[in-house]
């Protein structure tokens, strides 16, 4: 066999081929490096104060929210104080809940408050026609609700009945709760064991009057709002913040008409928007726990629709109220899935996973970014219903991943918002794309700056490089909420499966903060 002649050209070619082979051998299979996000935190240009009421909650006579979740009655073996369960109160106290909206929801427009006062065994019963057709025995009424508010340290946000009530009924309820006069309703309250009036800072005139609250047209409801509102009085020592019933999500005309006709009479205008994985398919919304990445993406994309709603409704309000006196009150928000298999479809009982925690973080970041107009928000709901904080089953109780986001984010309550300029890569799935990172920041009364970050991508971490302007940070600490699985959840058997832990992925170098944000996580940093 003839040996090939090794010319210098041939030698060079062989060497080049060897180097190429070596490079191929050393390179890992194609894995796109996660793109980074950049953020400028403008601590020197403070924005509006984040109204603590953005962290409000909602407790309706629906399924096991009130009955079983809050109220077990004084004779229950479940530890309670005057009928209100102690474990739930203890968990809620940790959140510093600013207000609780009650008694509904749709239930509010069929609730007659006089049936819920006086000796409990004598209270008339009614059918809860909206929620499962169950018999409501009215054992949890005004006094019990006020006691609950005092036990958890929150303020009442009472929703009055426009749909099936009367002006007189609403007028008398406000007198019963808030008047200290020698007057018929105040004396009835005294007879029922409560001498001094309560403070009721927030009062809604009806709920979803376009639907379960009376199927009204906006023009009609606007006039009704003005009429009812005329007769609910500010008794000495109590001033009502009057909330008019607002739009069903995308209905901009409702906001337009209400602002045109009744802006002067209201302090707040509500907005309801729920996140369904299926978008608008209410027949098949999707499971709370058994879902794939496509449903994860759809849920988060639909959550981010809140941004468009806040922007568009605010723009209409700006036209009529450029001073931003009237607050936009998002008094129902959260995820709405198919009920847990085997449970009453009218009870809206659903589990809660890491996906819900991400939804909560995204919504809060949006509310903070719109703090100039959003003066309140109430997650639906507090216990055992929809995107709940707490699940109970008889004496058992667990808090949910959503609870932990409320707990982590509470540092923003009443703090001054700080603008963040964010450039983020997208989280992509098929032909869908949403921003991978969401962020908001604020400075509290003690001068501490908090930066909250959400990574929507369930697979890829993101490095967020932050430039801190107007802030000489000396140290960074934080906590993270994440889990290995998208549908990780807390159960009665494993109540601590999803819980925040200290976060060590943030480092400071002068004015640069670098955050290694893990996939599907919520992080709150303190600077
Ligand atoms: O939160 C459940 C229901 O959703 C409320 O009762 C109603 O206002 C809304 O349609």
Short mmCIF file of C-alpha atoms and ligand atoms in Angstrom, two decimals:
data_model
loop_
_atom_site.label_atom_id
_atom_site.label_comp_id
_atom_site.label_asym_id
_atom_site.label_seq_id
_atom_site.Cartn_x
_atom_site.Cartn_y
_atom_site.Cartn_z
CA UNK A 1 0.00 0.00 0.00
CA UNK A 2 1.28 3.35 -0.99
CA UNK A 3 1.78 5.91 1.86
CA UNK A 4 0.26 9.34 0.88
CA UNK A 5 2.72 12.07 0.47
CA UNK A 6 2.44 14.63 3.32
CA UNK A 7 2.73 18.06 1.68
CA UNK A 8 2.58 21.23 3.93
CA UNK A 9 -0.92 21.99 2.48
CA UNK A 10 -2.14 18.51 3.30
CA UNK A 11 -0.67 18.74 6.82
CA UNK A 12 -2.49 22.07 7.40
CA UNK A 13 -5.77 20.51 6.19
CA UNK A 14 -5.41 17.56 8.53
CA UNK A 15 -4.68 19.83 11.47
CA UNK A 16 -7.73 21.98 10.73
CA UNK A 17 -9.94 18.89 10.56
CA UNK A 18 -8.58 17.66 13.91
CA UNK A 19 -9.27 21.00 15.59
CA UNK A 20 -12.82 21.04 14.21
CA UNK A 21 -13.42 17.51 15.49
CA UNK A 22 -12.11 18.51 18.91
CA UNK A 23 -14.44 21.54 19.03
CA UNK A 24 -17.46 19.45 18.08
CA UNK A 25 -16.57 16.89 20.76
CA UNK A 26 -16.24 19.56 23.45
CA UNK A 27 -19.48 21.42 22.59
CA UNK A 28 -22.70 20.26 24.39
CA UNK A 29 -25.79 19.54 22.29
CA UNK A 30 -27.53 22.78 21.26
CA UNK A 31 -29.13 24.37 24.40
CA UNK A 32 -29.94 28.05 23.91
CA UNK A 33 -28.45 30.00 26.78
CA UNK A 34 -31.30 31.67 28.73
CA UNK A 35 -31.49 35.29 27.65
CA UNK A 36 -31.14 37.82 30.44
CA UNK A 37 -33.54 40.55 31.54
CA UNK A 38 -32.48 44.05 32.50
CA UNK A 39 -34.24 46.31 34.92
CA UNK A 40 -33.70 49.89 36.01
CA UNK A 41 -35.12 50.58 39.45
CA UNK A 42 -35.74 54.32 39.66
CA UNK A 43 -35.71 54.82 43.40
CA UNK A 44 -35.14 58.56 42.94
CA UNK A 45 -38.44 59.06 41.06
CA UNK A 46 -41.11 57.77 43.46
CA UNK A 47 -44.61 57.09 42.13
CA UNK A 48 -47.97 56.96 43.93
CA UNK A 49 -48.54 55.17 47.22
CA UNK A 50 -49.71 51.56 46.88
CA UNK A 51 -53.08 51.57 48.59
CA UNK A 52 -53.07 48.77 51.21
CA UNK A 53 -56.62 47.95 50.09
CA UNK A 54 -55.13 46.32 46.99
CA UNK A 55 -54.56 43.39 49.36
CA UNK A 56 -58.26 43.08 50.26
CA UNK A 57 -60.12 39.79 50.30
CA UNK A 58 -63.63 38.57 49.64
CA UNK A 59 -65.77 36.26 51.77
CA UNK A 60 -69.14 35.29 50.32
CA UNK A 61 -71.95 33.08 51.56
CA UNK A 62 -70.90 30.53 48.96
CA UNK A 63 -70.05 26.87 49.48
CA UNK A 64 -67.78 26.49 52.48
CA UNK A 65 -66.32 29.97 52.53
CA UNK A 66 -68.38 31.26 55.46
CA UNK A 67 -69.97 28.04 56.74
CA UNK A 68 -67.21 25.59 57.63
CA UNK A 69 -64.41 27.91 56.50
CA UNK A 70 -64.94 30.87 58.82
CA UNK A 71 -67.97 30.00 60.94
CA UNK A 72 -68.36 26.68 62.76
CA UNK A 73 -70.62 27.92 65.56
CA UNK A 74 -69.82 28.26 69.25
CA UNK A 75 -70.74 24.63 70.00
CA UNK A 76 -68.36 23.13 67.44
CA UNK A 77 -65.55 20.81 68.58
CA UNK A 78 -63.34 22.77 66.16
CA UNK A 79 -61.53 25.35 68.32
CA UNK A 80 -63.32 28.66 67.87
CA UNK A 81 -63.93 32.04 69.44
CA UNK A 82 -67.63 32.88 69.53
CA UNK A 83 -68.16 30.47 66.60
CA UNK A 84 -65.29 31.69 64.40
CA UNK A 85 -62.55 29.13 63.85
CA UNK A 86 -59.26 29.97 65.56
CA UNK A 87 -56.91 28.34 63.02
CA UNK A 88 -58.32 30.38 60.14
CA UNK A 89 -58.19 33.59 62.18
CA UNK A 90 -54.56 32.93 63.15
CA UNK A 91 -53.54 32.34 59.52
CA UNK A 92 -55.35 35.45 58.27
CA UNK A 93 -53.91 37.70 60.97
CA UNK A 94 -50.46 37.05 59.49
CA UNK A 95 -51.52 38.67 56.21
CA UNK A 96 -52.64 42.00 57.69
CA UNK A 97 -55.71 41.88 55.47
CA UNK A 98 -56.79 45.52 54.97
CA UNK A 99 -60.47 44.82 54.25
CA UNK A 100 -62.91 41.98 53.70
CA UNK A 101 -65.77 42.29 51.23
CA UNK A 102 -68.97 40.60 52.44
CA UNK A 103 -71.64 39.08 52.08
CA UNK A 104 -71.24 38.71 48.28
CA UNK A 105 -70.99 38.64 45.30
CA UNK A 106 -74.22 37.47 43.81
CA UNK A 107 -75.41 36.53 47.30
CA UNK A 108 -75.39 40.21 48.33
CA UNK A 109 -78.27 41.04 45.99
CA UNK A 110 -80.55 38.48 47.58
CA UNK A 111 -79.40 39.03 51.17
CA UNK A 112 -81.78 40.70 53.60
CA UNK A 113 -79.71 41.81 56.54
CA UNK A 114 -82.54 41.87 59.08
CA UNK A 115 -82.76 38.07 58.75
CA UNK A 116 -79.18 37.88 60.07
CA UNK A 117 -79.55 39.67 63.41
CA UNK A 118 -81.05 38.76 66.80
CA UNK A 119 -81.07 35.34 68.49
CA UNK A 120 -79.60 32.86 66.02
CA UNK A 121 -82.18 30.15 66.60
CA UNK A 122 -84.95 32.57 65.65
CA UNK A 123 -83.42 33.84 62.43
CA UNK A 124 -85.44 33.08 59.29
CA UNK A 125 -83.91 30.74 56.75
CA UNK A 126 -83.62 31.36 53.02
CA UNK A 127 -82.46 29.54 49.91
CA UNK A 128 -79.10 30.53 48.52
CA UNK A 129 -80.34 30.42 44.94
CA UNK A 130 -77.03 31.32 43.34
CA UNK A 131 -74.78 28.89 45.11
CA UNK A 132 -75.97 25.32 45.20
CA UNK A 133 -79.56 26.07 46.23
CA UNK A 134 -78.65 25.25 49.83
CA UNK A 135 -80.59 26.53 52.81
CA UNK A 136 -78.93 29.50 54.45
CA UNK A 137 -79.83 29.68 58.13
CA UNK A 138 -78.48 33.21 58.58
CA UNK A 139 -76.44 32.19 61.60
CA UNK A 140 -73.57 34.29 60.28
CA UNK A 141 -74.92 37.83 60.05
CA UNK A 142 -73.83 41.38 60.68
CA UNK A 143 -72.65 40.88 64.29
CA UNK A 144 -70.73 37.72 63.43
CA UNK A 145 -69.09 39.39 60.43
CA UNK A 146 -68.01 42.38 62.49
CA UNK A 147 -66.64 40.04 65.16
CA UNK A 148 -64.69 38.17 62.46
CA UNK A 149 -63.26 41.46 61.15
CA UNK A 150 -62.15 42.41 64.67
CA UNK A 151 -60.61 38.99 65.27
CA UNK A 152 -58.49 39.09 62.11
CA UNK A 153 -57.79 42.82 62.45
CA UNK A 154 -59.36 44.06 59.25
CA UNK A 155 -61.92 46.62 58.05
CA UNK A 156 -65.38 45.74 56.79
CA UNK A 157 -66.29 46.31 53.16
CA UNK A 158 -70.04 45.68 53.09
CA UNK A 159 -71.94 45.11 49.87
CA UNK A 160 -75.58 46.25 49.93
CA UNK A 161 -78.56 44.74 48.12
CA UNK A 162 -79.81 46.70 45.11
CA UNK A 163 -81.14 43.81 43.02
CA UNK A 164 -83.85 42.49 45.36
CA UNK A 165 -83.68 44.98 48.21
CA UNK A 166 -85.06 48.42 48.82
CA UNK A 167 -83.60 51.84 49.43
CA UNK A 168 -85.09 51.77 52.93
CA UNK A 169 -83.46 48.41 53.70
CA UNK A 170 -80.03 49.63 52.65
CA UNK A 171 -80.48 52.94 54.44
CA UNK A 172 -81.45 51.18 57.66
CA UNK A 173 -78.53 48.74 57.48
CA UNK A 174 -76.09 51.64 57.36
CA UNK A 175 -77.89 53.25 60.31
CA UNK A 176 -77.84 49.93 62.22
CA UNK A 177 -74.12 49.49 61.73
CA UNK A 178 -72.81 53.02 62.06
CA UNK A 179 -75.18 55.33 63.97
CA UNK A 180 -74.71 56.18 67.63
CA UNK A 181 -77.95 58.15 67.83
CA UNK A 182 -81.00 57.33 69.92
CA UNK A 183 -82.58 56.09 66.70
CA UNK A 184 -84.64 53.00 65.79
CA UNK A 185 -81.88 51.03 64.06
CA UNK A 186 -79.12 52.00 66.48
CA UNK A 187 -81.40 50.94 69.34
CA UNK A 188 -82.13 47.64 67.60
CA UNK A 189 -78.38 47.04 67.42
CA UNK A 190 -78.08 47.83 71.13
CA UNK A 191 -80.92 45.42 71.87
CA UNK A 192 -78.96 42.76 69.98
CA UNK A 193 -75.97 43.26 72.23
CA UNK A 194 -73.74 45.82 70.53
CA UNK A 195 -73.85 49.20 72.19
CA UNK A 196 -71.39 51.19 70.13
CA UNK A 197 -71.59 51.48 66.35
CA UNK A 198 -69.00 49.78 64.19
CA UNK A 199 -66.84 51.57 61.69
CA UNK A 200 -67.80 50.66 58.12
CA UNK A 201 -65.35 52.50 55.90
CA UNK A 202 -66.27 50.79 52.60
CA UNK A 203 -69.75 50.20 51.22
CA UNK A 204 -70.73 48.90 47.77
CA UNK A 205 -74.09 49.76 46.24
CA UNK A 206 -74.94 46.39 44.67
CA UNK A 207 -72.86 43.79 42.89
CA UNK A 208 -72.66 42.89 39.20
CA UNK A 209 -75.85 44.79 38.49
CA UNK A 210 -75.36 43.92 34.82
CA UNK A 211 -75.86 40.22 35.70
CA UNK A 212 -76.77 38.36 38.90
CA UNK A 213 -77.38 41.70 40.61
CA UNK A 214 -80.38 42.59 38.45
CA UNK A 215 -79.57 42.32 34.72
CA UNK A 216 -79.59 46.10 34.42
CA UNK A 217 -78.38 48.32 31.64
CA UNK A 218 -75.64 50.76 32.66
CA UNK A 219 -77.94 53.78 32.20
CA UNK A 220 -80.52 52.24 34.55
CA UNK A 221 -77.99 51.12 37.15
CA UNK A 222 -76.27 54.51 37.12
CA UNK A 223 -79.56 56.13 38.13
CA UNK A 224 -80.23 53.43 40.72
CA UNK A 225 -76.77 53.98 42.15
CA UNK A 226 -77.49 57.69 42.51
CA UNK A 227 -80.83 56.99 44.19
CA UNK A 228 -79.58 54.41 46.71
CA UNK A 229 -76.44 56.40 47.35
CA UNK A 230 -78.50 59.44 48.33
CA UNK A 231 -79.97 57.63 51.31
CA UNK A 232 -76.96 55.86 52.78
CA UNK A 233 -75.69 58.38 55.25
CA UNK A 234 -72.43 59.30 56.84
CA UNK A 235 -73.36 59.19 60.51
CA UNK A 236 -71.08 61.08 62.91
CA UNK A 237 -67.77 59.25 63.25
CA UNK A 238 -68.20 57.19 60.09
CA UNK A 239 -67.56 58.16 56.52
CA UNK A 240 -68.51 55.69 53.78
CA UNK A 241 -66.28 55.19 50.78
CA UNK A 242 -69.04 54.51 48.25
CA UNK A 243 -68.30 51.95 45.57
CA UNK A 244 -70.49 51.80 42.47
CA UNK A 245 -70.89 48.44 40.78
CA UNK A 246 -68.58 48.29 37.81
CA UNK A 247 -67.90 46.50 34.61
CA UNK A 248 -67.77 42.86 33.64
CA UNK A 249 -64.15 42.86 32.48
CA UNK A 250 -64.14 43.99 28.88
CA UNK A 251 -67.33 46.08 29.02
CA UNK A 252 -65.85 49.55 28.58
CA UNK A 253 -69.24 51.10 27.87
CA UNK A 254 -70.36 50.30 31.44
CA UNK A 255 -67.47 52.35 32.82
CA UNK A 256 -68.12 55.14 30.32
CA UNK A 257 -71.80 55.46 31.31
CA UNK A 258 -71.19 55.16 35.06
CA UNK A 259 -68.48 57.81 34.96
CA UNK A 260 -70.57 60.12 32.78
CA UNK A 261 -73.70 59.81 34.93
CA UNK A 262 -72.52 59.20 38.47
CA UNK A 263 -68.80 59.95 38.91
CA UNK A 264 -69.58 62.82 41.27
CA UNK A 265 -71.57 60.59 43.61
CA UNK A 266 -69.05 57.76 43.92
CA UNK A 267 -65.66 57.27 45.58
CA UNK A 268 -64.86 54.06 43.77
CA UNK A 269 -65.97 52.10 40.72
CA UNK A 270 -65.48 48.37 40.68
CA UNK A 271 -64.16 46.00 38.01
CA UNK A 272 -64.45 42.22 37.97
CA UNK A 273 -62.12 40.00 35.98
CA UNK A 274 -61.47 36.29 36.43
CA UNK A 275 -58.67 34.22 34.90
CA UNK A 276 -59.89 31.07 33.13
CA UNK A 277 -57.37 28.83 31.37
CA UNK A 278 -60.03 28.42 28.67
CA UNK A 279 -60.42 32.18 28.15
CA UNK A 280 -64.17 32.56 27.86
CA UNK A 281 -65.35 28.96 27.85
CA UNK A 282 -67.29 28.77 31.13
CA UNK A 283 -68.52 25.24 30.38
CA UNK A 284 -65.05 23.72 30.36
CA UNK A 285 -62.69 25.98 32.24
CA UNK A 286 -59.92 23.48 32.93
CA UNK A 287 -58.66 21.61 35.97
CA UNK A 288 -57.04 23.36 38.91
CA UNK A 289 -54.45 20.64 39.32
CA UNK A 290 -54.25 18.40 36.23
CA UNK A 291 -52.89 20.63 33.51
CA UNK A 292 -50.14 20.71 30.93
CA UNK A 293 -47.79 23.50 29.91
CA UNK A 294 -50.28 24.77 27.33
CA UNK A 295 -52.82 25.38 30.11
CA UNK A 296 -50.08 27.00 32.23
CA UNK A 297 -49.29 29.39 29.38
CA UNK A 298 -52.98 30.10 28.67
CA UNK A 299 -53.68 30.85 32.34
CA UNK A 300 -50.81 33.30 32.65
CA UNK A 301 -51.55 34.93 29.29
CA UNK A 302 -55.18 35.42 30.30
CA UNK A 303 -54.06 36.83 33.66
CA UNK A 304 -51.94 39.42 31.88
CA UNK A 305 -55.09 40.63 30.10
CA UNK A 306 -55.64 42.50 33.36
CA UNK A 307 -53.02 44.99 32.13
CA UNK A 308 -55.15 45.93 29.13
CA UNK A 309 -58.27 46.19 31.30
CA UNK A 310 -56.60 48.45 33.85
CA UNK A 311 -55.22 50.66 31.11
CA UNK A 312 -58.48 50.97 29.17
CA UNK A 313 -60.82 51.45 32.13
CA UNK A 314 -58.38 53.95 33.65
CA UNK A 315 -58.26 55.92 30.40
CA UNK A 316 -62.06 56.29 30.46
CA UNK A 317 -61.98 57.31 34.12
CA UNK A 318 -59.25 59.84 33.34
CA UNK A 319 -61.60 61.55 30.87
CA UNK A 320 -64.20 62.24 33.56
CA UNK A 321 -61.92 62.39 36.57
CA UNK A 322 -58.48 63.66 35.60
CA UNK A 323 -57.67 64.30 39.26
CA UNK A 324 -58.01 60.55 39.88
CA UNK A 325 -60.35 61.06 42.82
CA UNK A 326 -62.43 57.98 41.98
CA UNK A 327 -60.62 54.72 42.69
CA UNK A 328 -60.78 51.68 40.44
CA UNK A 329 -61.64 48.83 42.79
CA UNK A 330 -60.94 45.39 41.32
CA UNK A 331 -63.12 43.77 43.94
CA UNK A 332 -63.23 40.35 42.30
CA UNK A 333 -60.16 38.81 40.68
CA UNK A 334 -58.46 35.43 40.59
CA UNK A 335 -58.51 32.06 38.88
CA UNK A 336 -61.73 30.16 38.16
CA UNK A 337 -61.35 26.48 37.25
CA UNK A 338 -63.66 23.47 37.08
CA UNK A 339 -64.60 22.45 40.62
CA UNK A 340 -62.70 19.60 42.25
CA UNK A 341 -64.19 16.33 41.02
CA UNK A 342 -66.93 15.07 43.31
CA UNK A 343 -67.68 18.43 44.91
CA UNK A 344 -70.90 20.44 44.58
CA UNK A 345 -70.65 22.45 41.31
CA UNK A 346 -72.36 25.36 43.07
CA UNK A 347 -69.68 25.56 45.76
CA UNK A 348 -66.79 26.60 43.48
CA UNK A 349 -64.28 24.58 45.49
CA UNK A 350 -60.92 24.32 43.70
CA UNK A 351 -57.38 23.39 44.69
CA UNK A 352 -54.59 25.92 44.41
CA UNK A 353 -51.13 25.33 42.95
CA UNK A 354 -47.90 27.11 42.17
CA UNK A 355 -49.64 28.34 39.00
CA UNK A 356 -52.08 30.32 41.18
CA UNK A 357 -49.17 31.82 43.10
CA UNK A 358 -47.70 33.07 39.82
CA UNK A 359 -51.12 34.51 38.88
CA UNK A 360 -51.26 36.38 42.20
CA UNK A 361 -47.74 37.78 41.76
CA UNK A 362 -48.53 38.96 38.21
CA UNK A 363 -51.75 40.66 39.29
CA UNK A 364 -50.11 42.41 42.23
CA UNK A 365 -47.30 43.70 40.02
CA UNK A 366 -49.94 45.12 37.66
CA UNK A 367 -51.94 46.69 40.50
CA UNK A 368 -48.74 48.33 41.80
CA UNK A 369 -47.92 49.63 38.34
CA UNK A 370 -51.42 51.17 38.18
CA UNK A 371 -51.39 52.46 41.75
CA UNK A 372 -52.38 55.92 40.52
CA UNK A 373 -55.90 54.62 39.79
CA UNK A 374 -56.26 51.19 41.42
CA UNK A 375 -57.31 51.99 44.98
CA UNK A 376 -58.44 48.53 46.01
CA UNK A 377 -58.72 44.90 44.98
CA UNK A 378 -60.30 41.83 46.53
CA UNK A 379 -59.24 38.33 45.61
CA UNK A 380 -62.05 35.86 45.11
CA UNK A 381 -62.14 34.35 47.63
CA UNK A 382 -60.83 33.92 51.17
CA UNK A 383 -61.59 30.33 52.23
CA UNK A 384 -62.57 27.21 50.21
CA UNK A 385 -63.81 29.13 47.16
CA UNK A 386 -62.06 29.87 43.82
CA UNK A 387 -58.46 31.19 44.21
CA UNK A 388 -58.50 30.75 47.92
CA UNK A 389 -56.04 31.58 50.70
CA UNK A 390 -57.11 28.70 52.89
CA UNK A 391 -58.61 25.24 52.46
CA UNK A 392 -60.47 23.50 55.26
CA UNK A 393 -62.04 20.10 55.69
CA UNK A 394 -63.75 19.70 59.04
CA UNK A 395 -61.03 20.36 61.62
CA UNK A 396 -58.23 20.22 59.01
CA UNK A 397 -56.78 23.34 57.48
CA UNK A 398 -53.99 24.28 55.10
CA UNK A 399 -52.87 27.53 53.52
CA UNK A 400 -52.36 27.67 49.75
CA UNK A 401 -49.52 28.90 47.50
CA UNK A 402 -51.65 32.02 46.87
CA UNK A 403 -51.68 32.69 50.63
CA UNK A 404 -47.89 32.78 50.58
CA UNK A 405 -47.80 35.39 47.83
CA UNK A 406 -50.08 37.61 49.95
CA UNK A 407 -47.76 37.00 52.87
CA UNK A 408 -44.58 37.82 50.90
CA UNK A 409 -46.03 40.83 49.09
CA UNK A 410 -47.54 42.49 52.15
CA UNK A 411 -44.37 44.61 52.42
CA UNK A 412 -45.81 46.68 49.57
CA UNK A 413 -48.97 47.63 51.49
CA UNK A 414 -49.00 51.40 51.92
CA UNK A 415 -45.49 51.74 50.48
CA UNK A 416 -44.52 54.24 47.80
CA UNK A 417 -44.30 52.63 44.38
CA UNK A 418 -41.01 52.99 42.54
CA UNK A 419 -40.91 52.83 38.73
CA UNK A 420 -39.10 49.89 37.15
CA UNK A 421 -38.03 49.87 33.52
CA UNK A 422 -37.92 46.25 32.50
CA UNK A 423 -36.60 44.63 29.35
CA UNK A 424 -37.40 40.96 29.43
CA UNK A 425 -37.10 38.01 27.12
CA UNK A 426 -40.33 36.21 26.28
CA UNK A 427 -41.46 32.90 27.65
CA UNK A 428 -42.58 31.08 24.50
CA UNK A 429 -44.62 27.97 23.92
CA UNK A 430 -45.55 27.10 20.36
CA UNK A 431 -46.87 30.30 18.80
CA UNK A 432 -47.67 31.86 22.19
CA UNK A 433 -45.39 34.32 23.96
CA UNK A 434 -45.64 36.36 27.15
CA UNK A 435 -42.97 38.31 29.05
CA UNK A 436 -40.86 35.94 31.11
CA UNK A 437 -40.31 38.46 33.88
CA UNK A 438 -42.77 40.70 35.71
CA UNK A 439 -41.61 43.16 38.35
CA UNK A 440 -42.67 45.91 40.73
CA UNK A 441 -40.94 47.84 43.49
CA UNK A 442 -41.74 50.11 46.42
CA UNK A 443 -40.16 51.92 49.35
CA UNK A 444 -41.76 51.48 52.77
CA UNK A 445 -42.03 54.00 55.61
CA UNK A 446 -38.78 52.72 57.15
CA UNK A 447 -36.91 53.38 53.88
CA UNK A 448 -36.55 49.74 52.87
CA UNK A 449 -36.94 49.04 49.18
CA UNK A 450 -38.69 45.87 48.06
CA UNK A 451 -38.44 44.44 44.58
CA UNK A 452 -40.88 41.70 43.60
CA UNK A 453 -40.11 39.50 40.62
CA UNK A 454 -42.03 36.74 38.88
CA UNK A 455 -40.62 34.29 36.34
CA UNK A 456 -43.50 32.94 34.25
CA UNK A 457 -41.34 30.41 32.38
CA UNK A 458 -41.83 26.94 33.88
CA UNK A 459 -38.59 25.63 32.31
CA UNK A 460 -35.95 28.34 32.08
CA UNK A 461 -34.30 30.47 34.75
CA UNK A 462 -33.65 34.11 33.89
CA UNK A 463 -30.84 36.34 35.07
CA UNK A 464 -32.17 39.81 35.87
CA UNK A 465 -29.49 42.50 35.91
CA UNK A 466 -30.80 45.50 37.80
CA UNK A 467 -29.40 49.01 37.84
CA UNK A 468 -30.30 50.77 41.07
CA UNK A 469 -30.81 54.47 40.48
CA UNK A 470 -31.12 56.80 43.46
CA UNK A 471 -30.52 54.01 45.92
CA UNK A 472 -27.30 53.15 47.75
CA UNK A 473 -28.17 49.61 48.75
CA UNK A 474 -25.86 47.98 51.27
CA UNK A 475 -27.35 44.52 51.42
CA UNK A 476 -29.94 42.32 49.76
CA UNK A 477 -32.03 39.57 51.29
CA UNK A 478 -35.08 37.81 49.99
CA UNK A 479 -37.47 34.92 49.89
CA UNK A 480 -38.61 32.69 47.05
CA UNK A 481 -41.73 30.66 46.38
CA UNK A 482 -41.26 27.87 43.85
CA UNK A 483 -41.51 24.10 43.48
CA UNK A 484 -40.33 21.32 41.22
CA UNK A 485 -43.72 20.85 39.54
CA UNK A 486 -46.03 23.41 37.93
CA UNK A 487 -48.98 21.91 39.82
CA UNK A 488 -47.29 21.63 43.22
CA UNK A 489 -49.78 22.28 46.00
CA UNK A 490 -50.41 22.06 49.70
CA UNK A 491 -52.71 19.36 50.99
CA UNK A 492 -53.98 18.49 54.45
CA UNK A 493 -51.44 15.65 54.48
CA UNK A 494 -48.54 17.79 53.18
CA UNK A 495 -49.40 21.38 54.16
CA UNK A 496 -45.87 22.70 53.67
CA UNK A 497 -45.17 21.41 50.16
CA UNK A 498 -45.21 24.95 48.74
CA UNK A 499 -43.85 27.52 51.12
CA UNK A 500 -41.39 30.42 50.82
CA UNK A 501 -37.75 29.84 51.72
CA UNK A 502 -34.77 32.21 51.95
CA UNK A 503 -33.44 33.23 48.54
CA UNK A 504 -29.70 33.27 47.94
CA UNK A 505 -29.67 34.02 44.21
CA UNK A 506 -29.28 37.81 44.47
CA UNK A 507 -25.97 39.65 44.71
CA UNK A 508 -25.01 43.31 44.91
CA UNK A 509 -22.00 44.97 43.32
CA UNK A 510 -22.20 48.74 43.78
CA UNK A 511 -25.32 49.93 41.97
CA UNK A 512 -25.83 46.62 40.17
CA UNK A 513 -28.08 43.94 41.56
CA UNK A 514 -27.93 40.57 39.83
CA UNK A 515 -30.76 38.12 40.40
CA UNK A 516 -30.70 34.52 39.21
CA UNK A 517 -34.45 34.01 39.00
CA UNK A 518 -35.34 30.32 38.90
CA UNK A 519 -38.01 28.98 36.57
CA UNK A 520 -41.67 29.38 37.74
CA UNK A 521 -40.88 31.42 40.80
CA UNK A 522 -42.00 34.42 42.81
CA UNK A 523 -39.20 36.31 44.59
CA UNK A 524 -39.45 39.28 46.94
CA UNK A 525 -36.16 41.07 47.68
CA UNK A 526 -35.41 43.62 50.39
CA UNK A 527 -32.73 46.21 49.77
O1 LIG B 1 -66.94 35.01 43.22
C1 LIG B 1 -67.99 34.26 42.73
C2 LIG B 1 -69.03 35.10 41.98
O2 LIG B 1 -68.45 35.64 40.83
C3 LIG B 1 -69.57 36.29 42.71
O3 LIG B 1 -70.59 35.96 43.57
C4 LIG B 1 -70.06 37.14 41.60
O4 LIG B 1 -70.07 38.50 41.92
C5 LIG B 1 -69.14 36.81 40.45
O5 LIG B 1 -69.84 36.57 39.29
#
